[in-house]
Amino acid sequence: HMLEQRARGEEPDFEGFMDRYGDFFPENPQTLDELLEVMAERMAQAQQMLNSMTPEQRQQLMDLTNQLLEDMDLQ
């Protein structure tokens, strides 16, 4: 949503986002660009972890993730 706002030339409510979700970002990004950098770094780390796993380990992780999402009614 914030990226769509930015693309339309609007000012995204970054502070509101951080008020709601800031606990998920202990790096404490101060701008939307910093937040995007943090998220990109996390995605790269996750990909490196997946690449280091065997196919069986990846499947086990996916199964566990799906079970957690179902348990939380997020799927």
PDB file of N, CA and C in Angstrom:
ATOM      1  N   HIS A   1       0.828  -1.188   0.000  1.00  0.00           N
ATOM      2  CA  HIS A   1       0.000   0.000   0.000  1.00  0.00           C
ATOM      3  C   HIS A   1       0.876   1.256   0.000  1.00  0.00           C
ATOM      4  N   MET A   2       1.914   1.262   0.835  1.00  0.00           N
ATOM      5  CA  MET A   2       2.776   2.443   0.886  1.00  0.00           C
ATOM      6  C   MET A   2       3.499   2.651  -0.438  1.00  0.00           C
ATOM      7  N   LEU A   3       3.889   1.559  -1.093  1.00  0.00           N
ATOM      8  CA  LEU A   3       4.562   1.706  -2.386  1.00  0.00           C
ATOM      9  C   LEU A   3       3.607   2.238  -3.442  1.00  0.00           C
ATOM     10  N   GLU A   4       2.349   1.812  -3.381  1.00  0.00           N
ATOM     11  CA  GLU A   4       1.344   2.339  -4.308  1.00  0.00           C
ATOM     12  C   GLU A   4       1.137   3.827  -4.070  1.00  0.00           C
ATOM     13  N   GLN A   5       1.081   4.222  -2.810  1.00  0.00           N
ATOM     14  CA  GLN A   5       0.929   5.641  -2.491  1.00  0.00           C
ATOM     15  C   GLN A   5       2.105   6.439  -3.041  1.00  0.00           C
ATOM     16  N   ARG A   6       3.295   5.931  -2.833  1.00  0.00           N
ATOM     17  CA  ARG A   6       4.483   6.629  -3.320  1.00  0.00           C
ATOM     18  C   ARG A   6       4.444   6.742  -4.840  1.00  0.00           C
ATOM     19  N   ALA A   7       4.032   5.666  -5.519  1.00  0.00           N
ATOM     20  CA  ALA A   7       3.969   5.667  -6.982  1.00  0.00           C
ATOM     21  C   ALA A   7       2.977   6.704  -7.500  1.00  0.00           C
ATOM     22  N   ARG A   8       1.938   6.965  -6.712  1.00  0.00           N
ATOM     23  CA  ARG A   8       0.947   7.979  -7.105  1.00  0.00           C
ATOM     24  C   ARG A   8       1.381   9.387  -6.723  1.00  0.00           C
ATOM     25  N   GLY A   9       2.560   9.508  -6.132  1.00  0.00           N
ATOM     26  CA  GLY A   9       3.053  10.813  -5.735  1.00  0.00           C
ATOM     27  C   GLY A   9       2.559  11.257  -4.373  1.00  0.00           C
ATOM     28  N   GLU A  10       1.913  10.342  -3.652  1.00  0.00           N
ATOM     29  CA  GLU A  10       1.412  10.657  -2.316  1.00  0.00           C
ATOM     30  C   GLU A  10       2.491  10.343  -1.280  1.00  0.00           C
ATOM     31  N   GLU A  11       2.322  10.909  -0.099  1.00  0.00           N
ATOM     32  CA  GLU A  11       3.244  10.634   0.998  1.00  0.00           C
ATOM     33  C   GLU A  11       2.709   9.464   1.814  1.00  0.00           C
ATOM     34  N   PRO A  12       3.396   8.321   1.809  1.00  0.00           N
ATOM     35  CA  PRO A  12       2.922   7.167   2.579  1.00  0.00           C
ATOM     36  C   PRO A  12       2.953   7.452   4.080  1.00  0.00           C
ATOM     37  N   ASP A  13       2.065   6.811   4.821  1.00  0.00           N
ATOM     38  CA  ASP A  13       2.007   6.969   6.277  1.00  0.00           C
ATOM     39  C   ASP A  13       2.997   6.007   6.928  1.00  0.00           C
ATOM     40  N   PHE A  14       4.272   6.308   6.752  1.00  0.00           N
ATOM     41  CA  PHE A  14       5.320   5.449   7.291  1.00  0.00           C
ATOM     42  C   PHE A  14       5.263   5.399   8.811  1.00  0.00           C
ATOM     43  N   GLU A  15       5.048   6.532   9.447  1.00  0.00           N
ATOM     44  CA  GLU A  15       4.991   6.563  10.910  1.00  0.00           C
ATOM     45  C   GLU A  15       3.847   5.707  11.428  1.00  0.00           C
ATOM     46  N   GLY A  16       2.693   5.769  10.774  1.00  0.00           N
ATOM     47  CA  GLY A  16       1.560   4.943  11.169  1.00  0.00           C
ATOM     48  C   GLY A  16       1.874   3.464  11.026  1.00  0.00           C
ATOM     49  N   PHE A  17       2.549   3.129   9.936  1.00  0.00           N
ATOM     50  CA  PHE A  17       2.954   1.739   9.718  1.00  0.00           C
ATOM     51  C   PHE A  17       3.881   1.275  10.834  1.00  0.00           C
ATOM     52  N   MET A  18       4.863   2.095  11.164  1.00  0.00           N
ATOM     53  CA  MET A  18       5.817   1.712  12.199  1.00  0.00           C
ATOM     54  C   MET A  18       5.155   1.666  13.574  1.00  0.00           C
ATOM     55  N   ASP A  19       4.172   2.524  13.813  1.00  0.00           N
ATOM     56  CA  ASP A  19       3.439   2.456  15.080  1.00  0.00           C
ATOM     57  C   ASP A  19       2.751   1.107  15.222  1.00  0.00           C
ATOM     58  N   ARG A  20       2.198   0.614  14.127  1.00  0.00           N
ATOM     59  CA  ARG A  20       1.479  -0.667  14.158  1.00  0.00           C
ATOM     60  C   ARG A  20       2.407  -1.870  14.117  1.00  0.00           C
ATOM     61  N   TYR A  21       3.441  -1.812  13.292  1.00  0.00           N
ATOM     62  CA  TYR A  21       4.254  -2.995  13.012  1.00  0.00           C
ATOM     63  C   TYR A  21       5.729  -2.856  13.389  1.00  0.00           C
ATOM     64  N   GLY A  22       6.084  -1.781  14.040  1.00  0.00           N
ATOM     65  CA  GLY A  22       7.485  -1.522  14.360  1.00  0.00           C
ATOM     66  C   GLY A  22       8.165  -2.605  15.173  1.00  0.00           C
ATOM     67  N   ASP A  23       7.381  -3.327  15.981  1.00  0.00           N
ATOM     68  CA  ASP A  23       7.970  -4.401  16.793  1.00  0.00           C
ATOM     69  C   ASP A  23       8.587  -5.497  15.931  1.00  0.00           C
ATOM     70  N   PHE A  24       8.139  -5.619  14.696  1.00  0.00           N
ATOM     71  CA  PHE A  24       8.688  -6.625  13.787  1.00  0.00           C
ATOM     72  C   PHE A  24      10.014  -6.178  13.168  1.00  0.00           C
ATOM     73  N   PHE A  25      10.401  -4.933  13.422  1.00  0.00           N
ATOM     74  CA  PHE A  25      11.604  -4.376  12.802  1.00  0.00           C
ATOM     75  C   PHE A  25      12.515  -3.772  13.863  1.00  0.00           C
ATOM     76  N   PRO A  26      13.240  -4.638  14.611  1.00  0.00           N
ATOM     77  CA  PRO A  26      14.128  -4.120  15.652  1.00  0.00           C
ATOM     78  C   PRO A  26      15.252  -3.245  15.095  1.00  0.00           C
ATOM     79  N   GLU A  27      15.463  -3.303  13.783  1.00  0.00           N
ATOM     80  CA  GLU A  27      16.478  -2.442  13.160  1.00  0.00           C
ATOM     81  C   GLU A  27      16.054  -0.977  13.208  1.00  0.00           C
ATOM     82  N   ASN A  28      14.774  -0.740  13.483  1.00  0.00           N
ATOM     83  CA  ASN A  28      14.206   0.600  13.619  1.00  0.00           C
ATOM     84  C   ASN A  28      14.460   1.495  12.401  1.00  0.00           C
ATOM     85  N   PRO A  29      13.996   1.070  11.231  1.00  0.00           N
ATOM     86  CA  PRO A  29      14.167   1.922  10.046  1.00  0.00           C
ATOM     87  C   PRO A  29      13.447   3.256  10.239  1.00  0.00           C
ATOM     88  N   GLN A  30      14.052   4.311   9.718  1.00  0.00           N
ATOM     89  CA  GLN A  30      13.508   5.653   9.894  1.00  0.00           C
ATOM     90  C   GLN A  30      12.754   6.165   8.674  1.00  0.00           C
ATOM     91  N   THR A  31      12.920   5.484   7.557  1.00  0.00           N
ATOM     92  CA  THR A  31      12.253   5.898   6.325  1.00  0.00           C
ATOM     93  C   THR A  31      11.741   4.655   5.597  1.00  0.00           C
ATOM     94  N   LEU A  32      10.882   4.875   4.630  1.00  0.00           N
ATOM     95  CA  LEU A  32      10.385   3.770   3.816  1.00  0.00           C
ATOM     96  C   LEU A  32      11.533   3.091   3.078  1.00  0.00           C
ATOM     97  N   ASP A  33      12.481   3.867   2.590  1.00  0.00           N
ATOM     98  CA  ASP A  33      13.625   3.276   1.890  1.00  0.00           C
ATOM     99  C   ASP A  33      14.446   2.380   2.816  1.00  0.00           C
ATOM    100  N   GLU A  34      14.642   2.815   4.060  1.00  0.00           N
ATOM    101  CA  GLU A  34      15.366   1.982   5.021  1.00  0.00           C
ATOM    102  C   GLU A  34      14.585   0.704   5.317  1.00  0.00           C
ATOM    103  N   LEU A  35      13.271   0.809   5.425  1.00  0.00           N
ATOM    104  CA  LEU A  35      12.430  -0.366   5.655  1.00  0.00           C
ATOM    105  C   LEU A  35      12.570  -1.353   4.500  1.00  0.00           C
ATOM    106  N   LEU A  36      12.554  -0.846   3.282  1.00  0.00           N
ATOM    107  CA  LEU A  36      12.703  -1.711   2.108  1.00  0.00           C
ATOM    108  C   LEU A  36      14.063  -2.398   2.095  1.00  0.00           C
ATOM    109  N   GLU A  37      15.110  -1.682   2.525  1.00  0.00           N
ATOM    110  CA  GLU A  37      16.442  -2.283   2.599  1.00  0.00           C
ATOM    111  C   GLU A  37      16.470  -3.417   3.617  1.00  0.00           C
ATOM    112  N   VAL A  38      15.851  -3.191   4.786  1.00  0.00           N
ATOM    113  CA  VAL A  38      15.784  -4.218   5.828  1.00  0.00           C
ATOM    114  C   VAL A  38      15.056  -5.447   5.298  1.00  0.00           C
ATOM    115  N   MET A  39      13.935  -5.228   4.635  1.00  0.00           N
ATOM    116  CA  MET A  39      13.147  -6.344   4.116  1.00  0.00           C
ATOM    117  C   MET A  39      13.905  -7.101   3.024  1.00  0.00           C
ATOM    118  N   ALA A  40      14.607  -6.379   2.163  1.00  0.00           N
ATOM    119  CA  ALA A  40      15.388  -7.025   1.105  1.00  0.00           C
ATOM    120  C   ALA A  40      16.512  -7.866   1.706  1.00  0.00           C
ATOM    121  N   GLU A  41      17.149  -7.351   2.749  1.00  0.00           N
ATOM    122  CA  GLU A  41      18.216  -8.101   3.404  1.00  0.00           C
ATOM    123  C   GLU A  41      17.665  -9.377   4.043  1.00  0.00           C
ATOM    124  N   ARG A  42      16.517  -9.269   4.684  1.00  0.00           N
ATOM    125  CA  ARG A  42      15.897 -10.452   5.292  1.00  0.00           C
ATOM    126  C   ARG A  42      15.535 -11.487   4.230  1.00  0.00           C
ATOM    127  N   MET A  43      15.019 -11.022   3.105  1.00  0.00           N
ATOM    128  CA  MET A  43      14.657 -11.951   2.029  1.00  0.00           C
ATOM    129  C   MET A  43      15.897 -12.663   1.493  1.00  0.00           C
ATOM    130  N   ALA A  44      16.997 -11.931   1.350  1.00  0.00           N
ATOM    131  CA  ALA A  44      18.239 -12.531   0.862  1.00  0.00           C
ATOM    132  C   ALA A  44      18.758 -13.570   1.855  1.00  0.00           C
ATOM    133  N   GLN A  45      18.669 -13.261   3.149  1.00  0.00           N
ATOM    134  CA  GLN A  45      19.107 -14.216   4.165  1.00  0.00           C
ATOM    135  C   GLN A  45      18.238 -15.468   4.147  1.00  0.00           C
ATOM    136  N   ALA A  46      16.940 -15.287   4.002  1.00  0.00           N
ATOM    137  CA  ALA A  46      16.030 -16.436   3.949  1.00  0.00           C
ATOM    138  C   ALA A  46      16.339 -17.302   2.729  1.00  0.00           C
ATOM    139  N   GLN A  47      16.623 -16.659   1.597  1.00  0.00           N
ATOM    140  CA  GLN A  47      16.947 -17.416   0.385  1.00  0.00           C
ATOM    141  C   GLN A  47      18.243 -18.197   0.559  1.00  0.00           C
ATOM    142  N   GLN A  48      19.232 -17.569   1.202  1.00  0.00           N
ATOM    143  CA  GLN A  48      20.494 -18.270   1.459  1.00  0.00           C
ATOM    144  C   GLN A  48      20.261 -19.495   2.334  1.00  0.00           C
ATOM    145  N   MET A  49      19.404 -19.339   3.348  1.00  0.00           N
ATOM    146  CA  MET A  49      19.103 -20.459   4.225  1.00  0.00           C
ATOM    147  C   MET A  49      18.428 -21.584   3.439  1.00  0.00           C
ATOM    148  N   LEU A  50      17.442 -21.230   2.622  1.00  0.00           N
ATOM    149  CA  LEU A  50      16.750 -22.245   1.821  1.00  0.00           C
ATOM    150  C   LEU A  50      17.709 -22.943   0.862  1.00  0.00           C
ATOM    151  N   ASN A  51      18.603 -22.173   0.268  1.00  0.00           N
ATOM    152  CA  ASN A  51      19.568 -22.752  -0.675  1.00  0.00           C
ATOM    153  C   ASN A  51      20.513 -23.739   0.005  1.00  0.00           C
ATOM    154  N   SER A  52      20.745 -23.549   1.300  1.00  0.00           N
ATOM    155  CA  SER A  52      21.666 -24.431   2.019  1.00  0.00           C
ATOM    156  C   SER A  52      20.993 -25.719   2.490  1.00  0.00           C
ATOM    157  N   MET A  53      19.674 -25.806   2.358  1.00  0.00           N
ATOM    158  CA  MET A  53      18.927 -26.974   2.832  1.00  0.00           C
ATOM    159  C   MET A  53      18.801 -28.031   1.738  1.00  0.00           C
ATOM    160  N   THR A  54      18.624 -29.258   2.191  1.00  0.00           N
ATOM    161  CA  THR A  54      18.309 -30.332   1.251  1.00  0.00           C
ATOM    162  C   THR A  54      16.847 -30.175   0.827  1.00  0.00           C
ATOM    163  N   PRO A  55      16.461 -30.781  -0.294  1.00  0.00           N
ATOM    164  CA  PRO A  55      15.043 -30.714  -0.689  1.00  0.00           C
ATOM    165  C   PRO A  55      14.108 -31.234   0.408  1.00  0.00           C
ATOM    166  N   GLU A  56      14.534 -32.272   1.116  1.00  0.00           N
ATOM    167  CA  GLU A  56      13.703 -32.810   2.198  1.00  0.00           C
ATOM    168  C   GLU A  56      13.538 -31.788   3.331  1.00  0.00           C
ATOM    169  N   GLN A  57      14.614 -31.106   3.683  1.00  0.00           N
ATOM    170  CA  GLN A  57      14.537 -30.089   4.733  1.00  0.00           C
ATOM    171  C   GLN A  57      13.625 -28.939   4.314  1.00  0.00           C
ATOM    172  N   ARG A  58      13.748 -28.522   3.052  1.00  0.00           N
ATOM    173  CA  ARG A  58      12.879 -27.443   2.559  1.00  0.00           C
ATOM    174  C   ARG A  58      11.417 -27.860   2.640  1.00  0.00           C
ATOM    175  N   GLN A  59      11.118 -29.092   2.262  1.00  0.00           N
ATOM    176  CA  GLN A  59       9.739 -29.575   2.316  1.00  0.00           C
ATOM    177  C   GLN A  59       9.235 -29.619   3.753  1.00  0.00           C
ATOM    178  N   GLN A  60      10.081 -30.060   4.672  1.00  0.00           N
ATOM    179  CA  GLN A  60       9.684 -30.093   6.080  1.00  0.00           C
ATOM    180  C   GLN A  60       9.387 -28.681   6.591  1.00  0.00           C
ATOM    181  N   LEU A  61      10.220 -27.731   6.205  1.00  0.00           N
ATOM    182  CA  LEU A  61       9.998 -26.347   6.620  1.00  0.00           C
ATOM    183  C   LEU A  61       8.702 -25.800   6.032  1.00  0.00           C
ATOM    184  N   MET A  62       8.448 -26.090   4.767  1.00  0.00           N
ATOM    185  CA  MET A  62       7.205 -25.638   4.134  1.00  0.00           C
ATOM    186  C   MET A  62       5.990 -26.260   4.816  1.00  0.00           C
ATOM    187  N   ASP A  63       6.081 -27.550   5.136  1.00  0.00           N
ATOM    188  CA  ASP A  63       4.975 -28.221   5.819  1.00  0.00           C
ATOM    189  C   ASP A  63       4.719 -27.594   7.185  1.00  0.00           C
ATOM    190  N   LEU A  64       5.784 -27.317   7.921  1.00  0.00           N
ATOM    191  CA  LEU A  64       5.649 -26.692   9.233  1.00  0.00           C
ATOM    192  C   LEU A  64       5.045 -25.296   9.115  1.00  0.00           C
ATOM    193  N   THR A  65       5.520 -24.534   8.147  1.00  0.00           N
ATOM    194  CA  THR A  65       4.994 -23.190   7.927  1.00  0.00           C
ATOM    195  C   THR A  65       3.513 -23.235   7.587  1.00  0.00           C
ATOM    196  N   ASN A  66       3.129 -24.121   6.699  1.00  0.00           N
ATOM    197  CA  ASN A  66       1.716 -24.248   6.336  1.00  0.00           C
ATOM    198  C   ASN A  66       0.871 -24.633   7.538  1.00  0.00           C
ATOM    199  N   GLN A  67       1.376 -25.533   8.374  1.00  0.00           N
ATOM    200  CA  GLN A  67       0.638 -25.940   9.566  1.00  0.00           C
ATOM    201  C   GLN A  67       0.459 -24.761  10.519  1.00  0.00           C
ATOM    202  N   LEU A  68       1.515 -23.974  10.699  1.00  0.00           N
ATOM    203  CA  LEU A  68       1.418 -22.806  11.575  1.00  0.00           C
ATOM    204  C   LEU A  68       0.405 -21.799  11.045  1.00  0.00           C
ATOM    205  N   LEU A  69       0.429 -21.565   9.742  1.00  0.00           N
ATOM    206  CA  LEU A  69      -0.520 -20.622   9.155  1.00  0.00           C
ATOM    207  C   LEU A  69      -1.947 -21.117   9.315  1.00  0.00           C
ATOM    208  N   GLU A  70      -2.149 -22.414   9.144  1.00  0.00           N
ATOM    209  CA  GLU A  70      -3.486 -22.980   9.338  1.00  0.00           C
ATOM    210  C   GLU A  70      -3.916 -22.838  10.791  1.00  0.00           C
ATOM    211  N   ASP A  71      -2.998 -23.110  11.719  1.00  0.00           N
ATOM    212  CA  ASP A  71      -3.311 -22.995  13.140  1.00  0.00           C
ATOM    213  C   ASP A  71      -3.672 -21.564  13.520  1.00  0.00           C
ATOM    214  N   MET A  72      -3.087 -20.608  12.827  1.00  0.00           N
ATOM    215  CA  MET A  72      -3.355 -19.199  13.118  1.00  0.00           C
ATOM    216  C   MET A  72      -4.484 -18.652  12.255  1.00  0.00           C
ATOM    217  N   ASP A  73      -5.122 -19.520  11.467  1.00  0.00           N
ATOM    218  CA  ASP A  73      -6.193 -19.115  10.552  1.00  0.00           C
ATOM    219  C   ASP A  73      -5.738 -18.040   9.577  1.00  0.00           C
ATOM    220  N   LEU A  74      -4.504 -18.146   9.118  1.00  0.00           N
ATOM    221  CA  LEU A  74      -3.962 -17.166   8.176  1.00  0.00           C
ATOM    222  C   LEU A  74      -3.925 -17.697   6.755  1.00  0.00           C
ATOM    223  N   GLN A  75      -4.351 -18.920   6.564  1.00  0.00           N
ATOM    224  CA  GLN A  75      -4.275 -19.474   5.217  1.00  0.00           C
ATOM    225  C   GLN A  75      -5.644 -19.648   4.630  1.00  0.00           C
TER     226      GLN A  75
END
